Tab-separated table of C-alpha atoms in Angstrom:
chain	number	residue	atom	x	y	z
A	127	UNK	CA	-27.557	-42.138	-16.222
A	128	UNK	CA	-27.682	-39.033	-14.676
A	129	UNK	CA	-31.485	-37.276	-13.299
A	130	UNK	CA	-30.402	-34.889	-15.680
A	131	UNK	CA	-30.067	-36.605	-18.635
A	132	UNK	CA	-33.865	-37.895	-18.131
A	133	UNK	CA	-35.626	-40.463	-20.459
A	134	UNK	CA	-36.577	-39.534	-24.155
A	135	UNK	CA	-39.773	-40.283	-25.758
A	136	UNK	CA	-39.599	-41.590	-28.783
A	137	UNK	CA	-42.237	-40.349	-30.596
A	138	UNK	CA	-41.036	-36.555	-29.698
A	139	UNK	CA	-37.549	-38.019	-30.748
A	140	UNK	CA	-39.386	-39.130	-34.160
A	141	UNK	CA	-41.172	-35.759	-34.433
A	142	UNK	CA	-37.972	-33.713	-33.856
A	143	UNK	CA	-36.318	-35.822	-36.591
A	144	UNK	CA	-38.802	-35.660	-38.874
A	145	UNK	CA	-38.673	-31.596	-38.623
A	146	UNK	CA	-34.614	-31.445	-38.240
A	147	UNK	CA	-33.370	-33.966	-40.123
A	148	UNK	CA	-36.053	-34.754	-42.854
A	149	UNK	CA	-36.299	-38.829	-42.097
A	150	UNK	CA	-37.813	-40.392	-38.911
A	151	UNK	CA	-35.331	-43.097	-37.047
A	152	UNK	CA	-35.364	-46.753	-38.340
A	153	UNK	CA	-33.305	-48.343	-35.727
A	154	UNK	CA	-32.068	-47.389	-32.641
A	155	UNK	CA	-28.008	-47.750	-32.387
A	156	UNK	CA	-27.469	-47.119	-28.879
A	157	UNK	CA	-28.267	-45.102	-25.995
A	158	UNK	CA	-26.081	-43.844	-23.722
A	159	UNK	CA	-25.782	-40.042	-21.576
A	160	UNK	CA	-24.633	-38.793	-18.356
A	161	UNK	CA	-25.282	-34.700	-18.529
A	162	UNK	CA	-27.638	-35.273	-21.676
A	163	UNK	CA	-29.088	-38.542	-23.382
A	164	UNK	CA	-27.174	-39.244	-26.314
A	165	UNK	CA	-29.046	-42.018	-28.810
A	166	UNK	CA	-27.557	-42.797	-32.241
A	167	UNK	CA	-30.065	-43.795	-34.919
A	168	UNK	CA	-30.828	-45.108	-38.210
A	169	UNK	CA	-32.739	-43.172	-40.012
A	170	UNK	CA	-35.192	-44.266	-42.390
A	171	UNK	CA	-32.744	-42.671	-45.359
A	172	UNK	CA	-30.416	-44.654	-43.968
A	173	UNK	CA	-28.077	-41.826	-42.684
A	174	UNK	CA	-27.103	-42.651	-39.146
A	175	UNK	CA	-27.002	-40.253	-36.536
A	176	UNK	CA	-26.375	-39.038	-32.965
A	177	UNK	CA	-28.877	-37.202	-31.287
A	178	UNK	CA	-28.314	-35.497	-27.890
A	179	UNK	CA	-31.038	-34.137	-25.335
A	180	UNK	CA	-29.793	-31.315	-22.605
A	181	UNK	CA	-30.982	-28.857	-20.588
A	182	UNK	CA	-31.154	-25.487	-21.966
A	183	UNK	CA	-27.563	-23.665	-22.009
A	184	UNK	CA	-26.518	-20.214	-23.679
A	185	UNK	CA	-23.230	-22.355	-24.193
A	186	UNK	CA	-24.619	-24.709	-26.128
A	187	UNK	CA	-24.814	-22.948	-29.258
A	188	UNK	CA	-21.291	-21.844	-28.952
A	189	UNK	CA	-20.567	-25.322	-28.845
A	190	UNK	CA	-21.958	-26.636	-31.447
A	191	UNK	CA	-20.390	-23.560	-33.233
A	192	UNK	CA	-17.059	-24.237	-32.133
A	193	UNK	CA	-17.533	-27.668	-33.799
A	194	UNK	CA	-18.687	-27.123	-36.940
A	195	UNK	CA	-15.747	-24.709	-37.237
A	196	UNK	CA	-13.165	-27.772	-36.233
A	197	UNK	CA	-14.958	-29.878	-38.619
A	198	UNK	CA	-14.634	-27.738	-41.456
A	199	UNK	CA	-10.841	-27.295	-40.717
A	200	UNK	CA	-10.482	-30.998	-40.886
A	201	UNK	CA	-10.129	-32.100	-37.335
A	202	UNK	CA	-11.581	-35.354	-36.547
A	203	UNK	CA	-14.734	-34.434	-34.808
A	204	UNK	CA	-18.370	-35.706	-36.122
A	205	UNK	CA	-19.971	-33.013	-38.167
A	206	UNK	CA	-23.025	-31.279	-36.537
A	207	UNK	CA	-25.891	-31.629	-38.775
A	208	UNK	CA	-28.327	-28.639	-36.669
A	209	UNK	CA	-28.147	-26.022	-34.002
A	210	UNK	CA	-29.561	-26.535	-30.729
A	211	UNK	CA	-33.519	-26.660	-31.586
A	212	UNK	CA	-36.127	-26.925	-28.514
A	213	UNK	CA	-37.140	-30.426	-27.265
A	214	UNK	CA	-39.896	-29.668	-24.922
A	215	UNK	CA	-38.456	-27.855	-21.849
A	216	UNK	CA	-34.842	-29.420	-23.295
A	217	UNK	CA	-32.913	-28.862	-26.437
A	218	UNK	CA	-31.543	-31.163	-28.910
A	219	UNK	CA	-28.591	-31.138	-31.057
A	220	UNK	CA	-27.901	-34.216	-34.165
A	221	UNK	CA	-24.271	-34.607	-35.558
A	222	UNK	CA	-23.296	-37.526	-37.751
A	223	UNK	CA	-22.790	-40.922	-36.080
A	224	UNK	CA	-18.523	-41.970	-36.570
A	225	UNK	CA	-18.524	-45.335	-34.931
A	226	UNK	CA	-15.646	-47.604	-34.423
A	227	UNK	CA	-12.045	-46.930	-33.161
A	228	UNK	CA	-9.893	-48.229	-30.323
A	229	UNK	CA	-10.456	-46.355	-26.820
A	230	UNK	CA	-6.384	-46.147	-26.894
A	231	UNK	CA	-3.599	-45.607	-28.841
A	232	UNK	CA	-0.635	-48.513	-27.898
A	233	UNK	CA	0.833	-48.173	-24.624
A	234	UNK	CA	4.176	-46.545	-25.100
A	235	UNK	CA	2.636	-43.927	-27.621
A	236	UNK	CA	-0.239	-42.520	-25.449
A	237	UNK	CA	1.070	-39.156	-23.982
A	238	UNK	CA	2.394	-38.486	-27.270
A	239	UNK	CA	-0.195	-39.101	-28.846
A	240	UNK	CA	-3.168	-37.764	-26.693
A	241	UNK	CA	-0.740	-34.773	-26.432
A	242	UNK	CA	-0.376	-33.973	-29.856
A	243	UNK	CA	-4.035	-34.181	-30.869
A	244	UNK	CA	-4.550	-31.668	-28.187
A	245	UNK	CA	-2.163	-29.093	-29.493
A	246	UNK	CA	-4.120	-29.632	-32.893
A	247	UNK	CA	-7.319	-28.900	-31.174
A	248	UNK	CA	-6.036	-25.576	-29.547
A	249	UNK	CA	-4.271	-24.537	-32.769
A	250	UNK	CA	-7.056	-25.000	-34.941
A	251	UNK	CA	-10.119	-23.610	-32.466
A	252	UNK	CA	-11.598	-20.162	-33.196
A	253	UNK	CA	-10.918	-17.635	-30.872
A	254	UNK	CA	-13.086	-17.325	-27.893
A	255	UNK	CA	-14.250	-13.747	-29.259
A	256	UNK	CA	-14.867	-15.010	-32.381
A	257	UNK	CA	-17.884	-17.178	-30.882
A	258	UNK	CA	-20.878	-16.329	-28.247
A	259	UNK	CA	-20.583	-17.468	-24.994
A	260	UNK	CA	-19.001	-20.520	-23.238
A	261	UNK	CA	-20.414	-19.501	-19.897
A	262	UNK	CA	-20.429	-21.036	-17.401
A	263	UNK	CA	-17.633	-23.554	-17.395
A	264	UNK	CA	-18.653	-26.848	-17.068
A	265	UNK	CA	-18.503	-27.393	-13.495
A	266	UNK	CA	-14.816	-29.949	-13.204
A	267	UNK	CA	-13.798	-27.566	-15.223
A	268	UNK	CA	-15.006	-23.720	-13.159
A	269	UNK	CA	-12.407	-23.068	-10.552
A	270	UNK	CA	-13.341	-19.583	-11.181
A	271	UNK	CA	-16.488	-19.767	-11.063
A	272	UNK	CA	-18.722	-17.087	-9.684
A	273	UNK	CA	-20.982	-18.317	-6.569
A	274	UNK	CA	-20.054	-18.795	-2.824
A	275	UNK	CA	-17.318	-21.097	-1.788
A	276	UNK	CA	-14.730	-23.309	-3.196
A	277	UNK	CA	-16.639	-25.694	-5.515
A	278	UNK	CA	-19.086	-24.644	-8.178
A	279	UNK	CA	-22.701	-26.836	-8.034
A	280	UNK	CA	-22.521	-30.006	-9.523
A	281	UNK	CA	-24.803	-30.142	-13.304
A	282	UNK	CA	-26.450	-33.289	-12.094
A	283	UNK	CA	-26.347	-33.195	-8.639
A	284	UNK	CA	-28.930	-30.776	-6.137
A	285	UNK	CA	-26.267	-30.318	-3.845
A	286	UNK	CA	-24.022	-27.727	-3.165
A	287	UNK	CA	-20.499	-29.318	-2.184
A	288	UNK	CA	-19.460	-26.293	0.157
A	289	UNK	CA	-21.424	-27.820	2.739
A	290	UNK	CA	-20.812	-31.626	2.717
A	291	UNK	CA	-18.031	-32.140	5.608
A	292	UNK	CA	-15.118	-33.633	4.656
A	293	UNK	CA	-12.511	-34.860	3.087
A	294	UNK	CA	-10.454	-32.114	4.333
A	295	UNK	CA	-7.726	-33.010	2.140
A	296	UNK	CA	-9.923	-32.597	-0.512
A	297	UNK	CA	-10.822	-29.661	0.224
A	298	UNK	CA	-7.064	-28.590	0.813
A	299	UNK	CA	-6.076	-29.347	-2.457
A	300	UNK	CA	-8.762	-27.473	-4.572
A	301	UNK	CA	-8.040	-24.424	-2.251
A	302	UNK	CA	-4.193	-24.910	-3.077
A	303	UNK	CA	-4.937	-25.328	-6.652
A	304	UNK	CA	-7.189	-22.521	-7.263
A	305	UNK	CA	-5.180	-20.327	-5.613
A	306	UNK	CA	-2.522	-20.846	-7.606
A	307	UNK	CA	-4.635	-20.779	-10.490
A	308	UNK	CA	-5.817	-17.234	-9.617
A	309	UNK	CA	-2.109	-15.698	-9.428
A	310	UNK	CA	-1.718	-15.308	-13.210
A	311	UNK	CA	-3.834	-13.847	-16.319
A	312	UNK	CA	-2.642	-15.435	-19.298
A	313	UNK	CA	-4.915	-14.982	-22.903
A	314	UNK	CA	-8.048	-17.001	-23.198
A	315	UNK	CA	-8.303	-20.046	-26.136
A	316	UNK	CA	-10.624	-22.916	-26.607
A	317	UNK	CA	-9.880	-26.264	-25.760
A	318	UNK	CA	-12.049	-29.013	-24.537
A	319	UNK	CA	-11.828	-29.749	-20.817
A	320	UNK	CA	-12.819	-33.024	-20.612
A	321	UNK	CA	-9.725	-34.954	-22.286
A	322	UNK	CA	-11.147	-38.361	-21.086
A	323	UNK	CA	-10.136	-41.544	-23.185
A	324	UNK	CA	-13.431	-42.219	-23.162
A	325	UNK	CA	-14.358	-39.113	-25.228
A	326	UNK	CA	-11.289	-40.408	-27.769
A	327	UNK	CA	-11.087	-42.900	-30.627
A	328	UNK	CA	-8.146	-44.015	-32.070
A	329	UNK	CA	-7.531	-45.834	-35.359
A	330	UNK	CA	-3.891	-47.397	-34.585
A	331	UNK	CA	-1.542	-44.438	-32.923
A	332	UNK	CA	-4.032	-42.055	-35.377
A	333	UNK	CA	-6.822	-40.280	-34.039
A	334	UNK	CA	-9.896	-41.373	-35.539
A	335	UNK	CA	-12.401	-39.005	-33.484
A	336	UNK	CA	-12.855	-36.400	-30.660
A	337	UNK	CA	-16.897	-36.661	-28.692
A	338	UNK	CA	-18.269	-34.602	-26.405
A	339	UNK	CA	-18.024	-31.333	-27.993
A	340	UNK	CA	-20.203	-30.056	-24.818
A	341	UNK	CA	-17.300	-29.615	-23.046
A	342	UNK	CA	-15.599	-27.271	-25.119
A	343	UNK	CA	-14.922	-24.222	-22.918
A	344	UNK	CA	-12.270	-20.792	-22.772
A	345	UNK	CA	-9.827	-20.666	-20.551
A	346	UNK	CA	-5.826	-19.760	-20.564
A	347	UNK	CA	-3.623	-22.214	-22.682
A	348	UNK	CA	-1.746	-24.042	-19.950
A	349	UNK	CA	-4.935	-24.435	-17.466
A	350	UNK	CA	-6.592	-25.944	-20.058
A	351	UNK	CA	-3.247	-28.403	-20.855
A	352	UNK	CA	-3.312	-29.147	-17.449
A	353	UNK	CA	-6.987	-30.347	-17.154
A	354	UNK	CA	-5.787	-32.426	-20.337
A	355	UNK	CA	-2.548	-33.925	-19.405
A	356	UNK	CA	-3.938	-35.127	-15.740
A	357	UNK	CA	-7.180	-36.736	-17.130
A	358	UNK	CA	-6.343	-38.823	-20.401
A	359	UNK	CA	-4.744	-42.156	-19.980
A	360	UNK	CA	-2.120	-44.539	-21.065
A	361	UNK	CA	-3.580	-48.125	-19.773
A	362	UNK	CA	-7.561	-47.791	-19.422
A	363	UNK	CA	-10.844	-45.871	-19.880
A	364	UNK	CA	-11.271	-46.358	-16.227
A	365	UNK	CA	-8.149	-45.506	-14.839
A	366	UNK	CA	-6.646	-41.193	-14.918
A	367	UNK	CA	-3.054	-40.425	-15.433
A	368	UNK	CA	-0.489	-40.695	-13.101
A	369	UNK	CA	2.144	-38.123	-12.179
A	370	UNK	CA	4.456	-39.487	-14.393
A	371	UNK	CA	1.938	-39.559	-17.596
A	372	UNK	CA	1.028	-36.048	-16.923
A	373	UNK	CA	4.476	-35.308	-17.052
A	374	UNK	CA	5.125	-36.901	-20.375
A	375	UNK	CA	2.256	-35.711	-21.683
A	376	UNK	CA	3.297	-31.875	-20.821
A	377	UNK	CA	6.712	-32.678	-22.366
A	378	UNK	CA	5.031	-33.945	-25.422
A	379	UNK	CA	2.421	-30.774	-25.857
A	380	UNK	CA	5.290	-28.197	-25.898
A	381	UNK	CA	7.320	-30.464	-28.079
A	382	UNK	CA	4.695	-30.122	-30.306
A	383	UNK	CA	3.550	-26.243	-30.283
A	384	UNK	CA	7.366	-25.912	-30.427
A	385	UNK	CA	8.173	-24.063	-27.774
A	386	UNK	CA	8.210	-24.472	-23.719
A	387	UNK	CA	5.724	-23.584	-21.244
A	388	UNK	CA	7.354	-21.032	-18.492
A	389	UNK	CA	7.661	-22.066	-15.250
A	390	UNK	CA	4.809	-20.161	-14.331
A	391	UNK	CA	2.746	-21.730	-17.204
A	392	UNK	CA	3.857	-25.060	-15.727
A	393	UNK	CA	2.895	-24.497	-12.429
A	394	UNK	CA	-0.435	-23.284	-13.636
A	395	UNK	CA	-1.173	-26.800	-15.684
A	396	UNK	CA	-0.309	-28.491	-12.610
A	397	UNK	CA	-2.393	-26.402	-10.655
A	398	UNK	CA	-5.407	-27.216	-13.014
A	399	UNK	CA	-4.754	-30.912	-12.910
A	400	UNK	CA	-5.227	-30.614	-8.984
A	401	UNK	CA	-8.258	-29.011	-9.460
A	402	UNK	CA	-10.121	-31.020	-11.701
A	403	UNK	CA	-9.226	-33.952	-10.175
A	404	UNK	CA	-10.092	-32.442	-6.608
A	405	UNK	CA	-13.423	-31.544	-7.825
A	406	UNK	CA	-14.142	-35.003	-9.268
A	407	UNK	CA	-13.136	-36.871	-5.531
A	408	UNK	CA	-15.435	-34.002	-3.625
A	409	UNK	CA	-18.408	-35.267	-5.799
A	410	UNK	CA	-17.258	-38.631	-5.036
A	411	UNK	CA	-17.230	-38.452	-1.795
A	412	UNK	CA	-20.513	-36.196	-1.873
A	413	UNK	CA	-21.878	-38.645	-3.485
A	414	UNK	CA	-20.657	-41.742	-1.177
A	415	UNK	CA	-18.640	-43.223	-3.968
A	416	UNK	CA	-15.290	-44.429	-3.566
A	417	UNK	CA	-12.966	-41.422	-4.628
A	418	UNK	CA	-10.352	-43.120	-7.243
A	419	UNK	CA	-10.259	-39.402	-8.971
A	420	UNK	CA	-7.416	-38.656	-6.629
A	421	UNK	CA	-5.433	-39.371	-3.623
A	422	UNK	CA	-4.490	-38.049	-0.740
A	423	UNK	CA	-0.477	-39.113	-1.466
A	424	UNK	CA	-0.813	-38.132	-5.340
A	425	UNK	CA	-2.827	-34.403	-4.344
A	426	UNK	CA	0.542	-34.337	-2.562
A	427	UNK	CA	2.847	-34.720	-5.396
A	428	UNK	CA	0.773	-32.874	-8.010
A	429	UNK	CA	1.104	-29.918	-5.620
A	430	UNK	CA	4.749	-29.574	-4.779
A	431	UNK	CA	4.715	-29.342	-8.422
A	432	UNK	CA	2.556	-26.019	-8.601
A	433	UNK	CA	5.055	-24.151	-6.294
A	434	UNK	CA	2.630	-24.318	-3.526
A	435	UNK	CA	3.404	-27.118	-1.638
A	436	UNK	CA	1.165	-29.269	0.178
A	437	UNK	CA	-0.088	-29.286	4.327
A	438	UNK	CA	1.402	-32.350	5.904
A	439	UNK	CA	-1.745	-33.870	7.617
């Protein structure tokens, strides 16, 4: 678990459903969090729940906001049950628990699948003025973001990634990626930029449910299709898609919003894949992980594929 995410006390948990919710937990579900501490509970009504503890955000509203509204249109998302409402120094949110559900649709139907759900998702979001503010971007997510330097500061991490040496390839490929990504100003939508399987469950080739509504954010169409179509997957939680499965996955999208991206828009999805992906092997390597976000090889291939090439090392 993240530093971020902290530890919650459960009688302030038991307070703060009491007040919110009306019932104080019964049984504890599970407990999980990265950027906040998620815990699903029983309540004493027997309702079950999901809970999540975060650091304040002006975002976070809009979030929750932004889910209620794909609720009510009937996409599969949990249904939030409150606002964010203070926690201490923190805030906390509670949406219905949906358990259950495979992490993947079968093999040969993944990029289809994970592609169409996501052209649901942008069809049926509000419109970014239509909600307050999703600023900032989550950080894999802000290659625009406004400090100093390349990469944005991590949410769980006091370190700013600008100054950690290395790996210049790394480095080489956000540059290339957010450059490209800055030649081009295409209409904002919302989308969620964290399209991990993870965050997906699937009843058959049918998707059951969509989590982590955190990571809803604005952005232009095909940058957000292209943080989508280079992080799902067709084989496991644990492993990102390959060049080929982003391609079939941006073949599938435009199949289904029924018409094609330009080349431009292309190059731009590409471009966002890159950047993600880059940003996810700099905190890696920050971090002294192994990087398995992205490789030197693929950052090559994903590139020649945004019209900028790539620097032979």
């Amino acid at each position: 678990m993240s530093p971020r995410a902290g530890v919650v006390d459960p009688g302030r948990l038991a307070r703060w459903c009491i007040k919110h919710l009306g019932s104080p937990p019964a049984d504890e579900i599970f407990r999980a969090g990265h950027l906040s501490t998620v815990t699903g509970l029983r309540l004493a009504d027997d309702r079950e729940v999901v809970v999540k503890v975060r650091p304040d955000s002006p975002r976070i509203a809009a979030c929750v906001e932004v889910q209620r509204r794909m609720f009510q249109a009937g996409y599969p998302c949990p249904r939030p049950l409150t606002g964010p409402t203070p926690f201490g120094s923190d805030v906390a949110t509670a949406e219905v628990y949906v358990p259950g559900g495979a992490t993947l649709p079968s093999a040969d139907h993944a990029a289809v699948a994970f592609a169409e759900a996501f052209e649901r998702l942008i069809r049926l979001a509000p419109r970014p003025g239509e909600v307050s503010t999703l600023d900032p971007a989550p950080s894999w997510a802000a290659w625009n973001h406004a400090g100093d330097g390349l990469w944005p500061r991590p949410e769980d991490l006091d370190v700013d990634l600008n100054e950690v040496a290395g790996a210049e390839w790394i480095d080489d490929a956000g540059r290339r990626a957010r450059d490209r990504l800055r030649v081009g100003d295409s209409e904002a939508v919302i989308g969620h930029c964290d399209w991990l399987a993870g965050n997906l469950r699937w009843s058959g080739d049918g998707l059951l449910v969509v989590h982590d509504w955190d990571s809803v954010t604005a952005a232009g169409e095909a940058v957000l299709v292209g943080f989508a179509a280079a992080l799902y997957s067709t084989v496991s939680a644990d492993e990102l898609a390959t060049v080929e499965d982003t391609e079939r996955f941006l073949v599938a999208y435009c199949h289904a919003r029924g018409r094609e991206f330009s080349a431009g828009e292309l190059q731009q999805s590409w471009a966002a894949g890159v950047w993600t992906r880059a940003y996810d092997a700099k905190y890696q390597h920050a971090v002294g992980q192994p990087v398995t976000s992205l490789s030197e090889n693929e950052a090559r291939q994903r590139l020649r594929r945004t019209g900028t090439g790539a620097r032979r090392p």
